[in-house]
Coordinates of C-alpha atoms in Angstrom, one line a residue:
M1 CA 55.2 164.0 115.2
S2 CA 57.1 166.3 113.4
T3 CA 60.4 165.3 115.6
L4 CA 59.5 161.4 114.9
R5 CA 59.6 162.0 111.1
Q6 CA 62.6 164.2 111.5
R7 CA 64.3 161.0 112.9
F8 CA 62.8 158.7 110.6
S9 CA 64.1 160.8 107.8
R10 CA 68.1 160.8 109.3
W11 CA 67.7 156.9 109.8
L12 CA 66.5 156.5 106.2
Q13 CA 69.6 158.4 104.5
S14 CA 72.3 156.6 107.1
R15 CA 70.5 153.7 105.7
T16 CA 71.1 154.7 102.1
I17 CA 74.3 155.9 102.4
A18 CA 76.4 153.8 104.4
G19 CA 79.1 155.2 106.9
L20 CA 77.6 158.8 106.5
T21 CA 76.0 160.3 110.0
P22 CA 73.5 162.8 108.5
G23 CA 73.7 166.7 109.3
P24 CA 71.9 168.6 111.6
Y25 CA 69.5 170.1 109.0
D26 CA 66.2 169.3 107.7
V27 CA 65.0 169.5 104.0
A28 CA 62.8 171.4 102.1
I29 CA 61.8 170.7 98.8
Q30 CA 60.3 172.7 96.0
Q31 CA 59.4 170.7 92.9
D32 CA 59.5 171.4 89.3
L33 CA 61.2 174.7 88.8
R34 CA 61.6 175.6 85.1
V35 CA 64.7 176.2 83.6
P36 CA 64.8 178.1 80.3
M37 CA 67.4 177.1 77.8
D38 CA 68.7 178.8 74.7
D39 CA 66.1 177.1 72.1
G40 CA 63.3 178.1 74.6
V41 CA 62.8 174.6 75.9
E42 CA 62.4 174.8 79.9
L43 CA 63.9 171.7 81.7
L44 CA 62.5 170.6 85.0
A45 CA 64.4 171.1 88.6
D46 CA 63.9 170.5 92.2
L47 CA 65.4 173.0 94.6
L48 CA 66.4 171.4 98.1
T49 CA 67.4 173.6 100.9
P50 CA 68.1 173.4 104.6
I51 CA 65.1 174.2 106.8
G52 CA 66.5 177.0 109.2
G53 CA 68.7 178.8 106.8
S54 CA 72.3 178.1 106.8
D55 CA 75.7 179.9 106.3
P56 CA 75.2 182.1 103.3
R57 CA 79.1 181.6 102.3
L58 CA 78.3 178.0 101.3
P59 CA 78.1 178.0 97.8
T60 CA 74.7 176.6 96.3
I61 CA 75.3 173.1 94.5
V62 CA 74.1 172.5 90.9
M63 CA 73.3 168.7 90.0
R64 CA 72.2 167.8 86.5
S65 CA 71.1 164.0 86.1
P66 CA 69.3 161.9 83.7
Y67 CA 68.5 159.6 86.2
G68 CA 65.7 161.3 87.8
R69 CA 65.1 164.2 90.9
R70 CA 63.3 162.0 93.4
G71 CA 63.7 158.8 95.3
P72 CA 66.7 157.0 96.6
G73 CA 69.0 158.2 94.1
T74 CA 68.7 161.5 95.6
G75 CA 70.5 160.4 98.8
Q76 CA 73.8 162.1 98.0
A77 CA 71.6 165.8 97.1
K78 CA 69.7 165.4 100.5
A79 CA 72.8 164.5 102.4
L80 CA 74.5 167.8 101.2
V81 CA 71.6 169.6 102.0
R82 CA 71.7 168.3 105.6
E83 CA 74.7 170.0 106.2
G84 CA 73.5 173.5 105.2
F85 CA 74.2 173.4 101.4
T86 CA 71.4 174.9 98.9
V87 CA 71.1 172.2 95.8
L88 CA 69.7 172.3 92.4
I89 CA 68.6 169.0 91.0
Q90 CA 67.8 168.9 87.1
S91 CA 66.6 166.5 84.9
C92 CA 68.7 166.5 82.1
R93 CA 67.3 167.4 78.2
G94 CA 64.5 164.4 77.6
T95 CA 64.6 162.8 81.1
W96 CA 62.1 162.7 83.9
G97 CA 59.6 165.6 82.7
S98 CA 62.2 167.7 81.0
P99 CA 60.8 168.3 77.3
G100 CA 62.9 167.5 74.3
E101 CA 64.9 164.6 73.0
F102 CA 67.5 162.7 75.4
R103 CA 70.7 162.8 73.2
P104 CA 73.5 161.3 75.7
Q105 CA 76.1 164.0 76.0
L106 CA 75.0 166.1 72.8
D107 CA 73.3 168.7 74.7
D108 CA 74.6 168.9 78.1
Q109 CA 77.2 171.7 77.5
R110 CA 74.6 174.3 76.2
D111 CA 71.8 173.1 78.8
G112 CA 74.4 173.0 81.5
I113 CA 75.9 176.5 80.6
A114 CA 72.3 177.9 80.9
T115 CA 71.4 176.4 83.7
H116 CA 74.5 177.8 85.8
R117 CA 73.9 181.6 84.2
W118 CA 69.7 181.2 85.3
V119 CA 70.9 179.7 88.7
R120 CA 73.0 183.1 89.5
K121 CA 70.6 185.1 89.3
Q122 CA 68.0 183.2 91.2
P123 CA 67.3 185.3 94.6
W124 CA 67.9 181.3 96.8
C125 CA 71.2 181.5 94.7
T126 CA 74.1 181.8 97.8
G127 CA 76.7 184.1 95.5
S128 CA 78.9 181.0 94.9
V129 CA 78.2 177.9 93.1
A130 CA 79.8 174.7 92.8
T131 CA 79.1 171.5 91.2
F132 CA 78.8 167.7 92.8
G133 CA 77.6 164.3 91.1
Q134 CA 78.7 161.1 90.2
S135 CA 79.0 159.2 86.9
Y136 CA 77.0 160.9 84.2
L137 CA 76.6 163.8 86.9
G138 CA 80.2 164.2 86.7
Y139 CA 80.2 164.5 82.8
T140 CA 77.6 167.4 83.0
Q141 CA 79.9 169.4 85.5
W142 CA 82.9 169.0 82.9
A143 CA 80.8 169.7 80.3
V144 CA 80.7 173.5 81.2
A145 CA 83.5 174.3 83.8
G146 CA 86.4 174.6 81.1
K147 CA 84.4 176.6 78.7
L148 CA 82.4 178.8 81.2
Q149 CA 85.9 179.5 83.0
R150 CA 87.4 180.8 79.4
E151 CA 84.9 182.7 77.8
D152 CA 82.0 183.4 81.0
P153 CA 84.3 183.2 84.3
Q154 CA 81.9 185.0 86.4
N155 CA 79.6 181.8 85.6
A156 CA 82.1 179.1 85.7
P157 CA 81.6 177.1 89.1
Q158 CA 83.8 177.6 92.0
A159 CA 84.8 174.0 93.0
L160 CA 84.3 170.6 91.6
C161 CA 83.4 167.2 93.1
L162 CA 84.0 164.6 90.5
I163 CA 82.8 161.2 91.7
T164 CA 83.5 158.0 89.1
T165 CA 83.3 160.2 86.0
M166 CA 85.4 161.2 82.7
P167 CA 84.7 164.3 80.3
D168 CA 84.8 162.1 77.1
F169 CA 82.4 158.7 77.0
G170 CA 83.5 157.9 73.8
A171 CA 86.7 156.5 75.0
I172 CA 85.1 154.0 77.3
T173 CA 82.7 152.9 74.4
W174 CA 85.4 152.5 72.2
D175 CA 88.0 151.4 75.0
N176 CA 91.4 151.3 72.3
A177 CA 88.8 149.8 69.4
A178 CA 87.0 147.4 71.5
F179 CA 83.4 148.1 72.0
S180 CA 82.3 148.1 75.7
L181 CA 79.3 146.2 75.2
R182 CA 78.5 145.2 78.7
N183 CA 78.3 148.6 79.9
A184 CA 77.0 150.4 76.5
L185 CA 74.1 148.1 75.8
G186 CA 73.6 147.3 79.7
W187 CA 73.1 151.4 80.5
S188 CA 71.0 151.8 76.9
Q189 CA 68.5 149.2 78.0
M190 CA 68.1 150.9 81.5
M191 CA 68.0 154.3 80.2
D192 CA 65.2 153.4 77.6
R193 CA 63.4 151.5 80.5
M194 CA 63.4 154.9 82.4
G195 CA 62.3 157.1 79.6
R196 CA 59.4 154.9 79.2
R197 CA 58.6 154.6 82.9
D198 CA 58.9 150.9 82.7
L199 CA 60.2 150.5 86.3
L200 CA 59.6 146.7 87.0
P201 CA 61.5 145.6 84.8
L202 CA 64.2 148.1 86.1
L203 CA 64.0 147.1 89.4
L204 CA 64.4 143.6 88.8
G205 CA 67.4 143.9 86.4
M206 CA 68.9 145.3 89.1
L207 CA 68.4 142.4 91.3
R208 CA 69.2 139.6 89.2
P209 CA 70.5 139.0 85.4
D210 CA 68.3 140.3 82.7
P211 CA 67.7 137.3 80.2
K212 CA 66.7 139.9 77.6
L213 CA 70.0 141.6 78.2
K214 CA 72.0 138.4 78.1
K215 CA 70.5 137.3 74.6
G216 CA 71.3 141.0 73.4
F217 CA 74.8 140.2 74.2
D218 CA 74.9 137.6 72.0
V219 CA 73.5 139.1 69.0
L220 CA 75.2 139.2 65.7
P221 CA 75.8 142.2 64.0
L222 CA 76.1 144.2 66.9
S223 CA 73.9 146.8 66.0
G224 CA 70.6 144.2 66.4
G225 CA 71.4 144.0 70.4
D226 CA 69.5 146.5 71.4
T227 CA 66.2 145.3 69.8
V228 CA 66.9 142.3 71.8
A229 CA 67.5 143.7 75.1
A230 CA 65.1 146.8 74.6
G231 CA 62.3 145.5 72.3
H232 CA 63.5 148.3 69.5
P233 CA 66.3 150.2 68.0
V234 CA 67.8 152.8 70.6
P235 CA 68.7 155.8 68.8
W236 CA 72.0 156.4 70.8
Y237 CA 73.4 152.8 70.9
Q238 CA 72.7 152.9 67.0
D239 CA 75.2 156.3 67.0
W240 CA 77.5 154.6 69.1
V241 CA 78.0 150.9 67.2
A242 CA 78.1 152.5 63.9
H243 CA 81.0 155.4 64.5
E244 CA 84.3 153.3 65.8
R245 CA 86.6 156.0 64.9
L246 CA 86.9 158.4 68.3
T247 CA 88.1 161.2 65.6
D248 CA 84.7 161.2 64.0
E249 CA 82.7 164.5 64.9
F250 CA 80.2 162.4 66.4
W251 CA 82.4 161.9 69.4
T252 CA 84.6 164.7 69.4
Q253 CA 81.9 167.2 69.8
Q254 CA 80.8 165.7 73.1
S255 CA 84.3 165.3 74.3
H256 CA 85.4 167.9 77.0
T257 CA 88.8 166.5 77.5
A258 CA 90.9 169.3 76.1
S259 CA 89.4 171.7 78.1
V260 CA 90.2 170.0 81.4
P261 CA 93.2 172.3 82.3
E262 CA 91.2 175.5 81.8
V263 CA 89.3 174.3 85.3
T264 CA 91.1 176.6 87.6
A265 CA 88.4 176.1 89.9
P266 CA 89.6 173.5 93.1
V267 CA 88.7 170.0 92.3
Y268 CA 88.1 166.8 94.4
M269 CA 88.1 163.4 92.7
V270 CA 86.8 159.9 93.8
T271 CA 87.2 156.8 92.2
G272 CA 88.1 153.1 92.7
W273 CA 90.4 150.4 91.5
Y274 CA 87.4 148.5 90.0
D275 CA 85.7 151.7 88.4
I276 CA 84.8 151.6 84.8
F277 CA 86.2 155.2 84.1
L278 CA 89.2 154.9 86.2
P279 CA 92.1 155.0 83.8
W280 CA 90.6 158.2 82.1
Q281 CA 89.7 160.0 85.5
L282 CA 93.6 159.4 86.6
D283 CA 94.4 161.0 82.9
N284 CA 92.1 164.0 84.0
Y285 CA 93.7 164.4 87.1
A286 CA 97.1 164.2 85.6
Q287 CA 96.1 167.2 83.0
L288 CA 95.3 169.4 86.4
V289 CA 98.6 168.2 87.9
A290 CA 100.7 169.4 84.7
A291 CA 98.6 172.6 84.7
G292 CA 99.5 173.6 88.4
R293 CA 96.7 173.1 89.6
P294 CA 96.5 169.1 91.5
P295 CA 93.2 168.1 92.4
R296 CA 92.5 166.1 95.8
L297 CA 92.1 162.5 95.2
T298 CA 90.6 159.8 97.1
L299 CA 91.2 156.0 95.2
G300 CA 89.3 153.2 96.9
P301 CA 88.6 149.6 96.4
W302 CA 85.3 150.4 94.9
G303 CA 83.7 149.6 91.5
H304 CA 81.1 152.2 90.1
T305 CA 78.6 151.4 92.4
S306 CA 79.8 149.7 95.3
R307 CA 77.9 150.7 98.5
G308 CA 81.1 151.3 100.5
M309 CA 82.0 154.3 98.3
G310 CA 78.8 156.8 99.3
G311 CA 79.8 157.6 102.5
P312 CA 83.2 158.5 101.8
A313 CA 82.8 160.1 98.7
V314 CA 79.9 162.3 100.0
G315 CA 81.6 163.0 103.3
E316 CA 84.7 164.0 101.9
S317 CA 83.4 166.4 99.5
I318 CA 81.2 168.2 102.1
A319 CA 84.8 168.6 104.0
F320 CA 86.2 169.7 100.9
L321 CA 83.6 172.3 100.2
K322 CA 83.4 173.4 103.7
E323 CA 87.5 173.7 103.9
H324 CA 87.5 176.0 100.5
F325 CA 84.3 178.4 101.6
L326 CA 84.1 178.6 105.1
G327 CA 87.9 178.1 105.7
E328 CA 87.6 174.7 107.9
T329 CA 90.7 172.6 108.7
S330 CA 91.1 169.7 106.5
N331 CA 91.8 166.6 108.0
R332 CA 93.5 165.3 105.1
V333 CA 97.1 164.9 105.7
A334 CA 98.0 164.6 102.0
P335 CA 96.5 165.5 98.7
V336 CA 96.2 161.9 97.6
R337 CA 94.6 159.3 99.7
A338 CA 95.0 155.9 98.0
Y339 CA 93.9 152.1 99.1
L340 CA 96.9 149.4 98.7
T341 CA 94.8 146.4 97.3
G342 CA 96.9 143.2 98.7
A343 CA 97.9 145.0 101.5
D344 CA 94.5 146.0 102.4
R345 CA 95.3 149.4 103.9
W346 CA 95.2 152.8 102.9
Q347 CA 98.0 154.9 102.2
D348 CA 98.4 159.0 102.2
L349 CA 100.7 160.2 99.3
A350 CA 101.9 163.3 97.8
S351 CA 100.5 162.3 94.6
W352 CA 99.8 160.0 92.1
P353 CA 102.1 157.9 90.9
P354 CA 103.7 157.9 94.2
A355 CA 107.6 159.1 94.0
G356 CA 109.8 156.3 94.0
V357 CA 108.3 154.1 90.9
T358 CA 110.6 152.5 88.8
V359 CA 109.7 150.2 85.5
E360 CA 110.6 146.9 86.1
S361 CA 110.2 144.3 82.6
W362 CA 109.1 141.0 83.3
S363 CA 109.4 138.3 80.0
V364 CA 107.4 135.4 79.3
H365 CA 109.1 132.3 78.6
A366 CA 108.8 128.7 77.4
S367 CA 106.9 126.7 80.1
S368 CA 104.5 129.4 81.0
R369 CA 107.1 130.9 82.9
L370 CA 107.0 134.7 83.8
A371 CA 110.8 136.2 84.7
P372 CA 112.7 139.3 85.0
E373 CA 115.3 137.9 82.7
P374 CA 115.2 138.0 78.8
A375 CA 113.7 135.3 77.4
G376 CA 114.9 133.0 74.6
D377 CA 113.2 132.3 71.3
G378 CA 110.1 130.6 71.2
V379 CA 106.4 130.6 70.5
T380 CA 103.1 129.8 72.2
S381 CA 100.0 129.9 70.2
Y382 CA 95.9 129.2 70.9
V383 CA 92.8 129.1 68.7
Y384 CA 90.5 132.1 69.4
D385 CA 87.1 131.1 68.2
P386 CA 84.2 134.3 68.1
A387 CA 81.5 131.8 68.0
D388 CA 82.8 130.5 71.5
P389 CA 84.0 133.9 72.5
T390 CA 86.5 133.5 75.3
P391 CA 84.3 134.9 78.4
A392 CA 84.6 137.9 80.7
V393 CA 85.8 136.6 84.3
G394 CA 84.9 140.0 86.4
G395 CA 86.0 143.4 85.5
P396 CA 85.0 147.0 85.9
S397 CA 81.1 146.9 85.1
L398 CA 77.6 149.5 86.3
Q399 CA 76.9 146.4 88.9
P400 CA 78.4 146.3 92.3
N401 CA 80.3 143.1 92.4
S402 CA 83.1 144.7 90.5
G403 CA 86.2 143.7 92.6
P404 CA 88.5 141.0 92.1
V405 CA 87.6 137.2 91.0
D406 CA 89.3 134.3 91.1
N407 CA 90.7 133.2 87.2
A408 CA 92.2 129.7 88.4
E409 CA 88.9 127.9 86.6
H410 CA 88.9 130.5 83.6
E411 CA 92.6 129.7 83.3
K412 CA 92.2 126.5 82.3
R413 CA 90.5 127.6 78.7
A414 CA 92.7 126.4 76.0
D415 CA 92.2 129.9 74.9
V416 CA 93.5 131.6 77.7
I417 CA 97.1 131.3 78.2
V418 CA 99.0 132.3 81.5
F419 CA 102.6 133.1 82.2
R420 CA 103.3 132.6 85.7
S421 CA 106.5 134.2 88.3
E422 CA 108.3 131.8 90.8
P423 CA 107.2 132.4 94.1
L424 CA 108.1 135.9 95.6
A425 CA 111.1 136.1 98.0
A426 CA 109.7 139.7 99.0
D427 CA 106.7 142.2 99.1
T428 CA 106.3 143.3 95.2
T429 CA 104.5 146.6 95.2
I430 CA 103.0 148.3 91.7
A431 CA 102.0 151.5 91.6
G432 CA 100.7 153.1 88.3
V433 CA 99.8 151.6 84.8
P434 CA 101.6 148.6 83.7
V435 CA 102.1 147.9 80.5
A436 CA 102.0 145.1 78.2
R437 CA 104.4 144.6 75.4
I438 CA 103.5 141.4 73.3
R439 CA 105.1 140.0 70.0
F440 CA 101.8 139.1 68.5
R441 CA 100.4 137.3 65.4
S442 CA 97.0 136.2 64.0
S443 CA 95.4 134.2 61.3
Q444 CA 92.9 136.7 60.5
P445 CA 93.0 140.4 59.6
S446 CA 91.6 141.6 63.0
A447 CA 92.0 140.6 66.4
D448 CA 92.3 141.6 70.0
L449 CA 94.7 141.1 72.7
F450 CA 93.3 141.0 76.2
V451 CA 96.2 141.2 79.1
R452 CA 95.3 140.9 82.7
I453 CA 97.8 140.8 85.7
C454 CA 96.8 138.2 88.4
D455 CA 97.9 137.6 92.2
V456 CA 98.1 134.0 92.5
H457 CA 98.1 133.1 95.9
P458 CA 99.7 129.9 97.6
D459 CA 96.4 128.2 97.6
G460 CA 96.1 128.3 93.9
R461 CA 93.3 131.4 93.7
S462 CA 94.3 134.0 90.6
M463 CA 93.1 137.0 91.7
T464 CA 92.6 140.0 89.3
V465 CA 94.8 142.8 89.9
C466 CA 94.1 145.0 86.3
D467 CA 93.7 144.3 82.9
G468 CA 93.7 146.0 79.3
I469 CA 92.5 145.3 75.8
R470 CA 93.6 146.6 72.3
R471 CA 92.3 145.8 69.1
I472 CA 94.3 145.6 65.8
G473 CA 93.2 145.3 62.1
G474 CA 89.9 147.2 62.7
I475 CA 88.1 150.0 61.4
A476 CA 89.4 152.5 64.0
T477 CA 92.9 151.4 63.8
T478 CA 93.4 151.6 60.1
G479 CA 96.9 153.9 59.7
T480 CA 97.5 153.3 63.7
D481 CA 98.5 149.8 63.7
P482 CA 102.1 148.7 64.2
Q483 CA 103.7 147.2 61.3
P484 CA 104.2 143.4 61.1
D485 CA 107.7 142.4 60.7
A486 CA 108.9 139.8 58.1
D487 CA 107.5 136.9 60.2
G488 CA 104.1 138.5 60.7
F489 CA 104.5 139.5 64.3
R490 CA 103.4 143.0 65.5
E491 CA 104.9 144.3 68.8
I492 CA 101.4 145.3 70.4
E493 CA 101.7 147.8 73.2
V494 CA 98.4 147.2 75.7
R495 CA 98.1 149.6 78.5
L496 CA 96.3 148.2 81.8
W497 CA 94.0 149.6 84.2
P498 CA 96.0 151.3 86.8
A499 CA 96.7 149.5 89.9
F500 CA 98.3 149.7 93.8
H501 CA 98.7 146.4 94.7
R502 CA 101.0 144.4 96.7
F503 CA 102.3 141.2 96.1
A504 CA 102.8 139.1 99.4
P505 CA 105.9 137.0 99.8
G506 CA 104.8 133.5 98.3
H507 CA 102.7 134.8 95.9
R508 CA 103.2 134.6 92.1
I509 CA 102.8 137.2 89.5
G510 CA 100.4 136.0 87.1
L511 CA 100.1 137.2 83.2
Q512 CA 97.4 136.3 81.1
I513 CA 96.7 136.6 77.8
S514 CA 93.7 135.9 75.7
S515 CA 91.9 137.6 72.6
G516 CA 88.8 138.5 74.4
A517 CA 86.5 138.8 77.6
H518 CA 82.9 138.7 76.0
P519 CA 80.2 140.3 76.8
R520 CA 82.4 143.2 78.6
Y521 CA 84.0 143.5 75.2
A522 CA 82.3 142.8 72.1
R523 CA 83.6 139.7 70.5
N524 CA 86.0 140.2 67.4
P525 CA 84.6 138.7 64.2
G526 CA 88.0 138.6 63.2
S527 CA 87.4 140.0 59.4
G528 CA 88.3 144.0 60.0
E529 CA 84.7 144.4 58.9
P530 CA 82.7 147.3 60.4
A531 CA 81.4 146.0 63.8
A532 CA 77.7 147.2 63.5
T533 CA 77.1 145.0 60.5
A534 CA 79.4 142.1 60.9
V535 CA 77.7 138.9 61.1
T536 CA 80.4 136.1 60.1
T537 CA 82.5 134.9 62.6
H538 CA 86.1 133.7 61.7
P539 CA 88.1 131.3 64.0
A540 CA 92.1 132.6 64.5
T541 CA 95.4 131.1 65.5
Q542 CA 97.1 133.5 67.6
E543 CA 100.8 133.5 68.3
I544 CA 103.0 134.9 71.1
S545 CA 106.5 135.2 70.4
H546 CA 108.3 134.7 73.7
G547 CA 111.6 136.7 72.3
L548 CA 110.3 139.9 73.0
S549 CA 107.1 139.8 74.9
R550 CA 107.2 141.0 78.5
I551 CA 105.2 143.2 80.8
D552 CA 106.4 146.4 82.2
L553 CA 105.2 146.7 85.6
P554 CA 105.7 150.3 87.5
R555 CA 107.6 149.2 90.9
W556 CA 107.3 151.1 93.9
T557 CA 109.3 151.0 96.9
A558 CA 108.1 153.5 99.7

C-alpha cells in the first residue's frame, strides 16, 4: 500500500510540474513550526525533508511565500525535496496562519533576515542555505540577500534561484508612470480572497473572467476599483494608487535594487519573453554582470504562469544547486540559454544581449510606411478618448495566456496608428531593447504613448513581438518630461520590452502607436490630475511628426 501511495504521489507531481521527472526520495512534512521574529511575532512554517536522508552537502532551502504552505502550489518545494534537499516554507506575516498584518513588501526584509538567522541554528539545517522561488517568492530572496551579505555574511544565502521576479515591485506597479491596473487590481483581489479564505470565487476566477474584476477595471476614480472588485477597500491597493512617484519613501523603503550588486552568491535566473517582470529582471542580470558576478540565465517562450516553464525552471535549478554544492558537472554549454521567437528554437549565448548587436533606426513615413531611410515632413494624428479607451490586446499578465496575439483587428481602430515596412528580403533578428523615439504632441496636459512592434505575416496576421508605455504630464513626471519645441512637439523616448525575435523573409516589421492599453494600464484621463482621484475624462488629439520619429532596433547578426 505504501508503494502504491509513493507511486501515486510521484505521478501527481509529474502532472503538476510538466516535463519534470520526480526524484527518488519521498517527502516527510512537519507542519506549523513557529519562527520568532524580532518583534516577538511567530510566523508559521512547514519543514519538508527527504525520507531516508540525503547528502549533507546539499543546502537547506528557504522559501518565504504569501500564497500558503500546502496544496498544489507547493509542488516545486516537494520536487526539491524529492531530489534530496531539505526545504522550509514559511508563510509571510499576515498570511495563511502567520499572525500580523499583511503589508506587501514592507516587512519581508526584517522577517526574512530573522528567518535566515533562525534556520542556521536549527539541528535539521544542513549547514549551508540557499533560496528558491518564483514571483513574490523571488522578491523575498532579493529582500535579504544583499543586506545580509553586507551586514551579516555568515547568515547570507549561499545560492539564489530566482524565477520570474524582481527586487522592486514599485517599478512594475507604475511602469514609466503608467499604473499597471490589470496586474495590481487582479493580484489585490486574489490576495484579499486568500486572506478571507474565500476560495470558491478565487478558484472560479482562475478558470474564467471575473465580472467583478472586469467592472473594477472601469471604475473612476482609480481608487474605487478595489471596492468593486473585492467588496471593500484593500489597504495596500489604496497605498499603491496614492503614491505615483517612485521616489516616495513608500516605494524606496521596499526597493532592493541598489543592493543587487552586493550579492556574491551564485545566482540562477529564469524568465520569459512574456513575463510581467522581464525588463527589470534583465536589468538585475546586467547589474550582476557589471559587478563581475554573471548569473546563469534562461529566457524562455513563457509568461508569468506558463505551465511549460515549471519543468525547466525547477529541473535546471536543481542541476544548478547540485553543481555548486556537490560539484556535479553542468550540462549547460553556455551561461545564457534563450529562446529565439519567430524561429522557434533555443540559442546558447555567452551573455545577454549577445555580442554582435548594432542599432538600426527605422523611421516613420507618410502613407503608414516604416523604412530605414530618414523621413520627410508630415504629421499623422488620431483622437484618444479615455471614455472609450484603447483596449489592451494581449501583453504580459498574471494569466497563463500571455504570449503573442494577432493585432490585425485591433489595428483597424481609429485610435491605433500603424506603420509597416516593405516585405523583408532576408532574415532580420533583434536581440535586446528596442527604443522608440517619437516626436509627439497632445491637445491635453497629460498623455500616454504606447508603442508595440509586431511581426506582420504574409497572410495578414500581425503578431505581437514586444511593447512599452510612457506617460507624460502626470504627477510623477513633473520635472522629467522632455520640453516641447516651438511647435509644441516633444521627443518622447519609450523603451520597449526586451526581445529576441527573428522576422522571416517576406514578413514585415510593424510599428503600432496608440495612447493606451486598458486595463493592462489604467486609462489616462488627460488632465494631469492625481490618478487616484481623477474622475473626469478629456478626449485628446494626438499628433506624430514624421520627421524625427523612429524606432531603434537592436539588430543581431550571429
